Amino acid sequence: MSKVVIEFTDFSFTYRAQQEPTLRGITLSINEGEKVLIVGPSGSGKSTLAHCINGLIPFYYPGEMSGSLRIMGQEQSALSIAGLAEITGTVLQDPDGQFVGLTVGEDIAFVLENGAVPQLEMTERVEAAARAVDIHELLAASPQELSGGQKQKTMLAGVLVGNVDILLFDEPLASLDPYTGTKTIELIDRLQRETGKTAIIIEHRLEEVLHRPVDRIIVMKDGAIAGDLPAAELLSSSLLAEAGLREPLYLTALKYAGLVITPDMQPQHLDQLRMEGHADRLQQWMDSCAEEAEVLEPSPLLELKEVSFGYERDTEVLHRLSLTVNRGEMLAIAGRNGAGKSTVSKLICGIYRPSSGAILLNGRDISRDTIKERAEKIGFVTQNPNHMISKTLIYDEIALGLRLRGIPEDIIRGRVHEVLKVCGLHEFREWPVSALSYGQKKRVTIASILVLEPEVIILDEPTAGQDYRHYNEMMEFLRGLNSRGITVIMITHDMHLMLEYAQRTIVLADGKKLADDRPERILTDRAVVERANLKETSLFTLALKAGVGQPEELVRRFIAFDRRVRHR
Amino acid sequence: MKAKMLTFTNQNSPVHRLTGATKLIVFAVWSVSAMITYDTRCLILMLLFSLVIFRISRVRFQDYAFVLYFILLFFLLNQLAIFIFSPLEGTRIYGTRHDLFHLAGRYTVTAEQLFYQFNIALKYAVVIPMALLFLLTTDPGEFASSLNRIGVHYKIAYSVSLALRYIPDIQRDYENIAFSAQARGIDISRKEKLPARLRNIVSILLPLILASIERISTAMELRGFGNGRKRTWYRGRPFTRSDYLALGMILAIAAGSTVVTFYDGSRFYSIF
Amino acid sequence: MAKKDILSIRTIVAVGIGSALFVILGRFGSIPPGIPNTNIETTYALLALFALLYGPVAGLLIGLIGHTLKDAIFYGSPWFSWVISSGLVGLIIGLLVAGISIQDGEFGRKEIIRFNLAQIAANAIAWFAVAPTLDILIYAEPANKVFTQGLIAGAANIVTVGVIGTLLAAAYAKTRTRQGSLRKLN
């Protein structure tokens, strides 16, 4: 039996400013060399648990503790945050906040500098850590030059270099695209096996973490542990659904086909999944739920014709890009970082002017329209709602655009109230914005655009950083808007989102259009998936494995069926 | 919106090879010397010297051309303001008066005033090449360790490094906020008053900044910042012979100019 | 313990980020009112707020570091007399408002008056007296010119901090108050 490194015994914690405990009666032990995944919806206390392990609680966030927490055999409260930092290395979810160095090399060296390690030794250790995560060629790069995945690697090297015993990952996938997320999971897995360190991963994107095996999964719910069991058993139970977490899509598909998931089917990974004798059930299910694809009569609303653009002379970001957005459609624009996605939205809104080509709205060239004129027809919602909200009260925030247009206050009142109802915010109308959750704030920003009655609304990453329940709420809300006739363009790299909600997906790569098709066809096209840093959907992999004819058709029917089930 | 800034240019010249600490000391001593002296001979010699060093550093014109416009504009406005406010300042300082020609009212151009304003111009001109050189040839990664080496507490030195690290990030946030406000139709008409627009942006930006201060603090806390009495620097560099040479040179210049300036008991050198 | 608090990690980060913000606002957030070499600088509202939130040491350092960096990277050379005065503004405000616990949401009428008296005193000392005096000592500029400039800059800063700074501080204080009394409406 290997030794216990972390041991919670009937542990509870209450933040100083709160009445209710955030963690209640936690009893949990983690052994040396284990790889543990902690899942739970937002607000379940999983981040608080992480803060107890790395010492931010109680040293940075004070509060009331009861029970015991021992780390490496010592009572946590007897150690200092500095002492704990030598035991546990944390990779936080916000890479911009953790990346404090001016270059990759300086950032990796940070913990060594603080420990006053001599420069010569430091250089060697930094080099070794950078090599271990494969970032050694970018030691002189500044954070602004790096992609999300490269920043994550730097963080990881910065933790490895300190020779800690426990690696703690707080939502490592939060800001990564699906492909980079997979690579991160592979990297964590390799490092954990090579070094034999204890690894704790906190994440709600279960399917992506299970890309590589974990020893066991701890399910958190309402501040308590709802389950502590191996992946295969968890996936065969109803715990995930009860906690409001999403199971891997391929398992949902198997359940629809009438299969009962059991631990000996090895459901934790598609490659190991055993479904001998059941494969034809999937085919039968698919045949039974035949359904015509809904076909929209295309009527172009917004058109980009041969648009080229570059921020600086000689370096084009977009090359003769043409695309059409149809009236009443829900469209996703995807592509890896730097593919030109956000540039497209800035050109449409008129922040920048194309160097050549035309932008048409309702068949009319709007190239000469000002930003303000375009704003009457085209709404833009930023990824981070905190970048948009300037008023203290929700009502004032939504009324702002109308007031600036000089509309009489009694008309404003009517329109704001109507929008508040549509957005499910009516009961909060007199609240200050600061009292709302992130998802509710996002709704406020959407409401503040909707009140201007645009024909098309562009959303940058509408569900970034939200858990499954909030994701669902937000997307169903957008679908509701769409069914009221508003055209919705979503800029996203979330493939579940495009698969489930977009009628069409346009993929950009290097400033050109790489693909333009129904999302299930795009996410099953290996060439496109690879070039755009997307990930093949596991449904497709499952269909291939089960030998289903027309695998993309399975994907489409699954999505349609799944939507009906969830709406019941 | 994109604003050009002076940034480090990675080249290999004797000036680039000096350590950051040396360049910082040279720049500081040089600036103080130029502030103290009003001796025209010293200033001219210092200007020539700085231009020679500038030449040796091989920095390219396009890397600093844009600031020259700002400097020139500032220069002219300042010179004009001095004359408008005090046309006889030169006479007051040098104690003599040689009228050249009369403009209007109390405005008469005197030889003393021209000489005085020429000296002011020289004082600025002497500092600028060295300041530009310091910025263009010092790797920002060396700033903090250099400050620490000349005696600044390492925590304060590190805050300078943090400022440099987050300037581009804050600029990006600032632009995002301005962009979303514009796309909403707020804030774009030139009629909307600039102070109101700025207040809008700042009131959005500030909560973001305060939240990021908390996040960065926790991250640094978790990585052991501020525990020890001392700290080492990944980017620090040992002094070489040329560093000592440069330091010796700057001290000699400073001493020389101070002696020459105050030799006759007055800070001002007069040709009258 | 007291010594450690002066340079806590949070203070150091506030100095770094505050200086970066000083640079950005100093570049984009200044409005030329038409008088040579003087601007209405929103960045001083920010400096006052940071001095209020993080104390005199942070105020001093943000003024010194932020102003030096702003001058250096955008204009090529720091203008030392004004750099020192900026630091002084942060220091004095920080010292004079030390009793206001804005972290607990305390920013009513009394605190607003105190904050404004502090910022008026700080700006007056820095721009009406110190900056012009240093300009005369260092650059031997004409007294009436530098005092006029100081008077205009100081007045502009007092108004800017008084309006924008007070607003920002009040908005911040509001986010720190408890929100226990919120009820959903029908």
PDB file of N, CA, C and O in Angstrom, chain B residues 1 4-6 35 38 67 71 74 78 82 85-86 89 116 123-124 131 135 155 159 163 166 171 199 205-206 209-210 214 225 267, chain C residues 7 9-10 12 15-17 20-21 24 28 37 49 72-76 79-80 137-142 144-145 148 167 172:
ATOM      1  N   MET B   1      -6.188  53.073 -33.447  1.00  0.00           N
ATOM      2  CA  MET B   1      -5.999  52.836 -32.023  1.00  0.00           C
ATOM      3  C   MET B   1      -4.603  52.299 -31.724  1.00  0.00           C
ATOM      4  O   MET B   1      -4.013  52.609 -30.703  1.00  0.00           O
ATOM      5  N   LYS B   4       2.145  53.185 -31.578  1.00  0.00           N
ATOM      6  CA  LYS B   4       3.505  52.647 -31.647  1.00  0.00           C
ATOM      7  C   LYS B   4       4.201  52.895 -30.316  1.00  0.00           C
ATOM      8  O   LYS B   4       3.987  53.910 -29.669  1.00  0.00           O
ATOM      9  N   MET B   5       4.991  51.972 -29.914  1.00  0.00           N
ATOM     10  CA  MET B   5       5.802  52.229 -28.728  1.00  0.00           C
ATOM     11  C   MET B   5       7.254  51.867 -29.006  1.00  0.00           C
ATOM     12  O   MET B   5       7.568  51.116 -29.920  1.00  0.00           O
ATOM     13  N   LEU B   6       8.110  52.421 -28.168  1.00  0.00           N
ATOM     14  CA  LEU B   6       9.527  52.101 -28.297  1.00  0.00           C
ATOM     15  C   LEU B   6       9.756  50.717 -27.721  1.00  0.00           C
ATOM     16  O   LEU B   6       9.358  50.438 -26.596  1.00  0.00           O
ATOM     17  N   MET B  35      20.986  67.638 -16.216  1.00  0.00           N
ATOM     18  CA  MET B  35      20.065  68.505 -15.494  1.00  0.00           C
ATOM     19  C   MET B  35      20.815  69.600 -14.766  1.00  0.00           C
ATOM     20  O   MET B  35      20.387  70.744 -14.714  1.00  0.00           O
ATOM     21  N   TYR B  38      24.469  73.977 -16.907  1.00  0.00           N
ATOM     22  CA  TYR B  38      23.931  74.900 -17.896  1.00  0.00           C
ATOM     23  C   TYR B  38      25.089  75.472 -18.692  1.00  0.00           C
ATOM     24  O   TYR B  38      25.006  76.517 -19.303  1.00  0.00           O
ATOM     25  N   VAL B  67       8.844  58.749 -32.459  1.00  0.00           N
ATOM     26  CA  VAL B  67       8.919  59.576 -31.258  1.00  0.00           C
ATOM     27  C   VAL B  67       9.582  60.914 -31.552  1.00  0.00           C
ATOM     28  O   VAL B  67       9.353  61.892 -30.852  1.00  0.00           O
ATOM     29  N   ILE B  71       8.737  64.517 -29.972  1.00  0.00           N
ATOM     30  CA  ILE B  71       9.758  65.292 -29.286  1.00  0.00           C
ATOM     31  C   ILE B  71       9.883  66.672 -29.910  1.00  0.00           C
ATOM     32  O   ILE B  71       9.911  67.688 -29.237  1.00  0.00           O
ATOM     33  N   PHE B  74       6.880  68.868 -29.045  1.00  0.00           N
ATOM     34  CA  PHE B  74       6.986  69.272 -27.651  1.00  0.00           C
ATOM     35  C   PHE B  74       8.000  70.396 -27.507  1.00  0.00           C
ATOM     36  O   PHE B  74       7.769  71.413 -26.875  1.00  0.00           O
ATOM     37  N   ASN B  78       7.262  74.165 -26.369  1.00  0.00           N
ATOM     38  CA  ASN B  78       7.882  74.591 -25.132  1.00  0.00           C
ATOM     39  C   ASN B  78       8.719  75.847 -25.336  1.00  0.00           C
ATOM     40  O   ASN B  78       8.648  76.794 -24.557  1.00  0.00           O
ATOM     41  N   ILE B  82       8.048  79.468 -23.570  1.00  0.00           N
ATOM     42  CA  ILE B  82       9.051  80.191 -22.775  1.00  0.00           C
ATOM     43  C   ILE B  82       9.155  81.630 -23.238  1.00  0.00           C
ATOM     44  O   ILE B  82       9.146  82.568 -22.442  1.00  0.00           O
ATOM     45  N   PHE B  85       5.978  83.676 -22.313  1.00  0.00           N
ATOM     46  CA  PHE B  85       5.844  83.996 -20.900  1.00  0.00           C
ATOM     47  C   PHE B  85       6.949  84.908 -20.404  1.00  0.00           C
ATOM     48  O   PHE B  85       6.734  85.728 -19.532  1.00  0.00           O
ATOM     49  N   SER B  86       8.140  84.728 -20.936  1.00  0.00           N
ATOM     50  CA  SER B  86       9.254  85.465 -20.361  1.00  0.00           C
ATOM     51  C   SER B  86      10.284  85.826 -21.431  1.00  0.00           C
ATOM     52  O   SER B  86      11.335  85.207 -21.537  1.00  0.00           O
ATOM     53  N   GLU B  89      13.947  86.505 -20.073  1.00  0.00           N
ATOM     54  CA  GLU B  89      14.536  85.576 -19.113  1.00  0.00           C
ATOM     55  C   GLU B  89      16.061  85.540 -19.269  1.00  0.00           C
ATOM     56  O   GLU B  89      16.805  85.480 -18.296  1.00  0.00           O
ATOM     57  N   TYR B 116      19.931  81.741 -24.235  1.00  0.00           N
ATOM     58  CA  TYR B 116      19.296  80.999 -23.141  1.00  0.00           C
ATOM     59  C   TYR B 116      18.420  79.869 -23.700  1.00  0.00           C
ATOM     60  O   TYR B 116      18.492  78.715 -23.269  1.00  0.00           O
ATOM     61  N   LYS B 123      19.930  71.191 -23.578  1.00  0.00           N
ATOM     62  CA  LYS B 123      19.703  70.315 -22.423  1.00  0.00           C
ATOM     63  C   LYS B 123      18.784  69.147 -22.770  1.00  0.00           C
ATOM     64  O   LYS B 123      19.009  68.012 -22.364  1.00  0.00           O
ATOM     65  N   TYR B 124      17.723  69.462 -23.531  1.00  0.00           N
ATOM     66  CA  TYR B 124      16.845  68.363 -23.946  1.00  0.00           C
ATOM     67  C   TYR B 124      17.566  67.420 -24.896  1.00  0.00           C
ATOM     68  O   TYR B 124      17.508  66.210 -24.780  1.00  0.00           O
ATOM     69  N   ALA B 131      18.373  58.419 -23.594  1.00  0.00           N
ATOM     70  CA  ALA B 131      17.123  57.802 -23.170  1.00  0.00           C
ATOM     71  C   ALA B 131      16.654  56.808 -24.225  1.00  0.00           C
ATOM     72  O   ALA B 131      16.280  55.665 -23.918  1.00  0.00           O
ATOM     73  N   LEU B 135      16.271  52.594 -23.897  1.00  0.00           N
ATOM     74  CA  LEU B 135      15.045  51.849 -24.178  1.00  0.00           C
ATOM     75  C   LEU B 135      15.208  50.875 -25.332  1.00  0.00           C
ATOM     76  O   LEU B 135      14.682  49.773 -25.319  1.00  0.00           O
ATOM     77  N   LYS B 155      11.233  43.327  -4.774  1.00  0.00           N
ATOM     78  CA  LYS B 155       9.783  43.335  -4.998  1.00  0.00           C
ATOM     79  C   LYS B 155       9.375  44.528  -5.859  1.00  0.00           C
ATOM     80  O   LYS B 155       8.563  44.403  -6.775  1.00  0.00           O
ATOM     81  N   SER B 159       7.829  44.702  -9.734  1.00  0.00           N
ATOM     82  CA  SER B 159       6.595  45.357 -10.165  1.00  0.00           C
ATOM     83  C   SER B 159       6.806  46.088 -11.499  1.00  0.00           C
ATOM     84  O   SER B 159       5.880  46.223 -12.287  1.00  0.00           O
ATOM     85  N   ALA B 163       4.588  45.469 -14.833  1.00  0.00           N
ATOM     86  CA  ALA B 163       3.981  46.542 -15.630  1.00  0.00           C
ATOM     87  C   ALA B 163       4.266  46.295 -17.111  1.00  0.00           C
ATOM     88  O   ALA B 163       3.356  46.342 -17.944  1.00  0.00           O
ATOM     89  N   TYR B 166       2.176  43.396 -18.517  1.00  0.00           N
ATOM     90  CA  TYR B 166       0.731  43.518 -18.703  1.00  0.00           C
ATOM     91  C   TYR B 166       0.298  44.728 -19.534  1.00  0.00           C
ATOM     92  O   TYR B 166      -0.892  44.872 -19.804  1.00  0.00           O
ATOM     93  N   GLN B 171      -3.877  46.924 -22.949  1.00  0.00           N
ATOM     94  CA  GLN B 171      -4.201  47.618 -24.193  1.00  0.00           C
ATOM     95  C   GLN B 171      -5.213  46.803 -25.008  1.00  0.00           C
ATOM     96  O   GLN B 171      -6.164  47.343 -25.566  1.00  0.00           O
ATOM     97  N   ARG B 199     -14.891  57.941 -19.647  1.00  0.00           N
ATOM     98  CA  ARG B 199     -15.425  57.516 -18.368  1.00  0.00           C
ATOM     99  C   ARG B 199     -16.102  56.160 -18.523  1.00  0.00           C
ATOM    100  O   ARG B 199     -15.970  55.282 -17.687  1.00  0.00           O
ATOM    101  N   LEU B 205     -13.333  49.050 -17.563  1.00  0.00           N
ATOM    102  CA  LEU B 205     -11.990  48.469 -17.453  1.00  0.00           C
ATOM    103  C   LEU B 205     -11.588  48.232 -15.999  1.00  0.00           C
ATOM    104  O   LEU B 205     -10.975  47.216 -15.670  1.00  0.00           O
ATOM    105  N   LEU B 206     -11.957  49.150 -15.128  1.00  0.00           N
ATOM    106  CA  LEU B 206     -11.439  49.102 -13.767  1.00  0.00           C
ATOM    107  C   LEU B 206     -11.783  47.819 -12.993  1.00  0.00           C
ATOM    108  O   LEU B 206     -10.894  47.199 -12.415  1.00  0.00           O
ATOM    109  N   ILE B 209      -9.599  45.079 -14.114  1.00  0.00           N
ATOM    110  CA  ILE B 209      -8.224  45.224 -13.648  1.00  0.00           C
ATOM    111  C   ILE B 209      -8.114  44.781 -12.187  1.00  0.00           C
ATOM    112  O   ILE B 209      -7.207  44.053 -11.818  1.00  0.00           O
ATOM    113  N   LEU B 210      -9.079  45.216 -11.385  1.00  0.00           N
ATOM    114  CA  LEU B 210      -9.007  44.864  -9.966  1.00  0.00           C
ATOM    115  C   LEU B 210      -9.118  43.350  -9.783  1.00  0.00           C
ATOM    116  O   LEU B 210      -8.421  42.760  -8.968  1.00  0.00           O
ATOM    117  N   GLU B 214      -6.204  40.441  -8.264  1.00  0.00           N
ATOM    118  CA  GLU B 214      -6.406  39.335  -7.323  1.00  0.00           C
ATOM    119  C   GLU B 214      -5.877  38.021  -7.905  1.00  0.00           C
ATOM    120  O   GLU B 214      -5.193  37.252  -7.237  1.00  0.00           O
ATOM    121  N   PHE B 225       6.454  33.664  -4.464  1.00  0.00           N
ATOM    122  CA  PHE B 225       7.060  34.999  -4.569  1.00  0.00           C
ATOM    123  C   PHE B 225       7.076  35.674  -3.201  1.00  0.00           C
ATOM    124  O   PHE B 225       6.107  35.574  -2.442  1.00  0.00           O
ATOM    125  N   ARG B 267      26.179  78.527 -12.316  1.00  0.00           N
ATOM    126  CA  ARG B 267      25.753  77.366 -13.063  1.00  0.00           C
ATOM    127  C   ARG B 267      25.670  77.695 -14.562  1.00  0.00           C
ATOM    128  O   ARG B 267      25.693  76.839 -15.423  1.00  0.00           O
TER     129      ARG B 267
ATOM    130  N   LEU C   7       4.933  45.920   1.662  1.00  0.00           N
ATOM    131  CA  LEU C   7       5.189  45.376   0.331  1.00  0.00           C
ATOM    132  C   LEU C   7       4.584  43.982   0.200  1.00  0.00           C
ATOM    133  O   LEU C   7       5.263  43.024  -0.128  1.00  0.00           O
ATOM    134  N   ILE C   9       2.358  40.968  -1.497  1.00  0.00           N
ATOM    135  CA  ILE C   9       2.278  40.588  -2.909  1.00  0.00           C
ATOM    136  C   ILE C   9       1.181  41.367  -3.613  1.00  0.00           C
ATOM    137  O   ILE C   9       1.345  41.840  -4.731  1.00  0.00           O
ATOM    138  N   ARG C  10       0.047  41.543  -2.913  1.00  0.00           N
ATOM    139  CA  ARG C  10      -1.058  42.255  -3.549  1.00  0.00           C
ATOM    140  C   ARG C  10      -0.645  43.687  -3.892  1.00  0.00           C
ATOM    141  O   ARG C  10      -0.972  44.191  -4.963  1.00  0.00           O
ATOM    142  N   ILE C  12       2.406  44.736  -4.518  1.00  0.00           N
ATOM    143  CA  ILE C  12       3.358  44.682  -5.620  1.00  0.00           C
ATOM    144  C   ILE C  12       2.620  44.493  -6.951  1.00  0.00           C
ATOM    145  O   ILE C  12       2.906  45.177  -7.942  1.00  0.00           O
ATOM    146  N   VAL C  15       0.892  47.625  -7.883  1.00  0.00           N
ATOM    147  CA  VAL C  15       1.836  48.607  -8.429  1.00  0.00           C
ATOM    148  C   VAL C  15       2.128  48.281  -9.895  1.00  0.00           C
ATOM    149  O   VAL C  15       2.084  49.159 -10.759  1.00  0.00           O
ATOM    150  N   GLY C  16       2.390  47.021 -10.181  1.00  0.00           N
ATOM    151  CA  GLY C  16       2.697  46.621 -11.558  1.00  0.00           C
ATOM    152  C   GLY C  16       1.534  46.896 -12.487  1.00  0.00           C
ATOM    153  O   GLY C  16       1.681  47.565 -13.524  1.00  0.00           O
ATOM    154  N   ILE C  17       0.368  46.388 -12.137  1.00  0.00           N
ATOM    155  CA  ILE C  17      -0.804  46.546 -13.002  1.00  0.00           C
ATOM    156  C   ILE C  17      -1.246  48.014 -13.048  1.00  0.00           C
ATOM    157  O   ILE C  17      -1.605  48.536 -14.107  1.00  0.00           O
ATOM    158  N   ALA C  20       0.937  49.806 -15.394  1.00  0.00           N
ATOM    159  CA  ALA C  20       0.596  49.473 -16.782  1.00  0.00           C
ATOM    160  C   ALA C  20      -0.655  50.248 -17.209  1.00  0.00           C
ATOM    161  O   ALA C  20      -0.720  50.794 -18.314  1.00  0.00           O
ATOM    162  N   LEU C  21      -1.621  50.317 -16.318  1.00  0.00           N
ATOM    163  CA  LEU C  21      -2.853  51.049 -16.623  1.00  0.00           C
ATOM    164  C   LEU C  21      -2.559  52.541 -16.757  1.00  0.00           C
ATOM    165  O   LEU C  21      -3.130  53.225 -17.610  1.00  0.00           O
ATOM    166  N   ILE C  24      -1.307  53.040 -20.249  1.00  0.00           N
ATOM    167  CA  ILE C  24      -2.342  52.952 -21.283  1.00  0.00           C
ATOM    168  C   ILE C  24      -3.259  54.181 -21.232  1.00  0.00           C
ATOM    169  O   ILE C  24      -3.531  54.812 -22.254  1.00  0.00           O
ATOM    170  N   PHE C  28      -3.896  56.905 -24.099  1.00  0.00           N
ATOM    171  CA  PHE C  28      -5.174  57.000 -24.807  1.00  0.00           C
ATOM    172  C   PHE C  28      -6.179  57.880 -24.077  1.00  0.00           C
ATOM    173  O   PHE C  28      -7.132  58.349 -24.667  1.00  0.00           O
ATOM    174  N   ASN C  37       1.670  71.500 -23.815  1.00  0.00           N
ATOM    175  CA  ASN C  37       2.317  70.651 -22.810  1.00  0.00           C
ATOM    176  C   ASN C  37       1.450  70.341 -21.604  1.00  0.00           C
ATOM    177  O   ASN C  37       1.955  69.949 -20.567  1.00  0.00           O
ATOM    178  N   LEU C  49      -7.447  56.569  -7.157  1.00  0.00           N
ATOM    179  CA  LEU C  49      -8.207  55.401  -6.715  1.00  0.00           C
ATOM    180  C   LEU C  49      -7.281  54.301  -6.193  1.00  0.00           C
ATOM    181  O   LEU C  49      -7.539  53.678  -5.159  1.00  0.00           O
ATOM    182  N   ALA C  72       8.660  57.292 -21.267  1.00  0.00           N
ATOM    183  CA  ALA C  72       9.763  56.621 -21.955  1.00  0.00           C
ATOM    184  C   ALA C  72       9.285  55.903 -23.208  1.00  0.00           C
ATOM    185  O   ALA C  72       9.840  56.119 -24.290  1.00  0.00           O
ATOM    186  N   ILE C  73       8.237  55.083 -23.118  1.00  0.00           N
ATOM    187  CA  ILE C  73       7.937  54.275 -24.303  1.00  0.00           C
ATOM    188  C   ILE C  73       7.118  55.005 -25.352  1.00  0.00           C
ATOM    189  O   ILE C  73       7.137  54.626 -26.498  1.00  0.00           O
ATOM    190  N   PHE C  74       6.430  56.063 -24.963  1.00  0.00           N
ATOM    191  CA  PHE C  74       5.681  56.770 -26.011  1.00  0.00           C
ATOM    192  C   PHE C  74       6.367  58.052 -26.463  1.00  0.00           C
ATOM    193  O   PHE C  74       6.188  58.484 -27.585  1.00  0.00           O
ATOM    194  N   TYR C  75       7.114  58.699 -25.559  1.00  0.00           N
ATOM    195  CA  TYR C  75       7.679  59.990 -25.920  1.00  0.00           C
ATOM    196  C   TYR C  75       9.205  60.012 -25.881  1.00  0.00           C
ATOM    197  O   TYR C  75       9.809  61.054 -26.034  1.00  0.00           O
ATOM    198  N   GLY C  76       9.820  58.863 -25.608  1.00  0.00           N
ATOM    199  CA  GLY C  76      11.266  58.769 -25.771  1.00  0.00           C
ATOM    200  C   GLY C  76      12.104  59.175 -24.576  1.00  0.00           C
ATOM    201  O   GLY C  76      13.228  58.758 -24.459  1.00  0.00           O
ATOM    202  N   TRP C  79      10.227  62.992 -18.257  1.00  0.00           N
ATOM    203  CA  TRP C  79      10.299  64.391 -17.807  1.00  0.00           C
ATOM    204  C   TRP C  79      10.291  64.351 -16.288  1.00  0.00           C
ATOM    205  O   TRP C  79       9.240  64.283 -15.665  1.00  0.00           O
ATOM    206  N   PHE C  80      11.518  64.389 -15.703  1.00  0.00           N
ATOM    207  CA  PHE C  80      11.661  63.974 -14.305  1.00  0.00           C
ATOM    208  C   PHE C  80      10.896  64.809 -13.300  1.00  0.00           C
ATOM    209  O   PHE C  80      10.374  64.293 -12.319  1.00  0.00           O
ATOM    210  N   LEU C 137      14.520  74.511 -10.970  1.00  0.00           N
ATOM    211  CA  LEU C 137      15.817  74.019 -10.508  1.00  0.00           C
ATOM    212  C   LEU C 137      16.522  73.217 -11.586  1.00  0.00           C
ATOM    213  O   LEU C 137      17.702  73.386 -11.847  1.00  0.00           O
ATOM    214  N   ILE C 138      15.794  72.306 -12.225  1.00  0.00           N
ATOM    215  CA  ILE C 138      16.432  71.406 -13.169  1.00  0.00           C
ATOM    216  C   ILE C 138      16.651  72.072 -14.521  1.00  0.00           C
ATOM    217  O   ILE C 138      17.727  72.031 -15.089  1.00  0.00           O
ATOM    218  N   TYR C 139      15.594  72.691 -15.031  1.00  0.00           N
ATOM    219  CA  TYR C 139      15.687  73.171 -16.410  1.00  0.00           C
ATOM    220  C   TYR C 139      15.843  74.682 -16.502  1.00  0.00           C
ATOM    221  O   TYR C 139      15.956  75.216 -17.598  1.00  0.00           O
ATOM    222  N   ALA C 140      15.800  75.397 -15.340  1.00  0.00           N
ATOM    223  CA  ALA C 140      15.909  76.854 -15.314  1.00  0.00           C
ATOM    224  C   ALA C 140      14.907  77.509 -16.255  1.00  0.00           C
ATOM    225  O   ALA C 140      15.225  78.421 -17.003  1.00  0.00           O
ATOM    226  N   GLU C 141      13.706  77.004 -16.239  1.00  0.00           N
ATOM    227  CA  GLU C 141      12.677  77.603 -17.077  1.00  0.00           C
ATOM    228  C   GLU C 141      12.105  78.837 -16.380  1.00  0.00           C
ATOM    229  O   GLU C 141      12.192  78.965 -15.162  1.00  0.00           O
ATOM    230  N   PRO C 142      11.499  79.740 -17.119  1.00  0.00           N
ATOM    231  CA  PRO C 142      10.961  80.964 -16.518  1.00  0.00           C
ATOM    232  C   PRO C 142       9.882  80.627 -15.482  1.00  0.00           C
ATOM    233  O   PRO C 142       9.008  79.794 -15.731  1.00  0.00           O
ATOM    234  N   ASN C 144       7.253  82.320 -14.295  1.00  0.00           N
ATOM    235  CA  ASN C 144       5.837  82.548 -14.587  1.00  0.00           C
ATOM    236  C   ASN C 144       5.285  81.495 -15.539  1.00  0.00           C
ATOM    237  O   ASN C 144       4.144  81.071 -15.442  1.00  0.00           O
ATOM    238  N   LYS C 145       6.138  80.990 -16.445  1.00  0.00           N
ATOM    239  CA  LYS C 145       5.683  79.951 -17.362  1.00  0.00           C
ATOM    240  C   LYS C 145       5.371  78.656 -16.610  1.00  0.00           C
ATOM    241  O   LYS C 145       4.277  78.096 -16.744  1.00  0.00           O
ATOM    242  N   THR C 148       2.359  78.917 -14.290  1.00  0.00           N
ATOM    243  CA  THR C 148       1.096  78.910 -15.036  1.00  0.00           C
ATOM    244  C   THR C 148       0.747  77.494 -15.470  1.00  0.00           C
ATOM    245  O   THR C 148      -0.378  77.030 -15.306  1.00  0.00           O
ATOM    246  N   LEU C 167     -16.415  59.101  -8.816  1.00  0.00           N
ATOM    247  CA  LEU C 167     -17.369  58.150  -9.406  1.00  0.00           C
ATOM    248  C   LEU C 167     -16.854  56.720  -9.345  1.00  0.00           C
ATOM    249  O   LEU C 167     -17.573  55.794  -8.954  1.00  0.00           O
ATOM    250  N   TYR C 172     -16.907  51.384  -6.997  1.00  0.00           N
ATOM    251  CA  TYR C 172     -16.198  50.262  -6.389  1.00  0.00           C
ATOM    252  C   TYR C 172     -16.793  49.926  -5.029  1.00  0.00           C
ATOM    253  O   TYR C 172     -17.042  48.760  -4.713  1.00  0.00           O
TER     254      TYR C 172
END
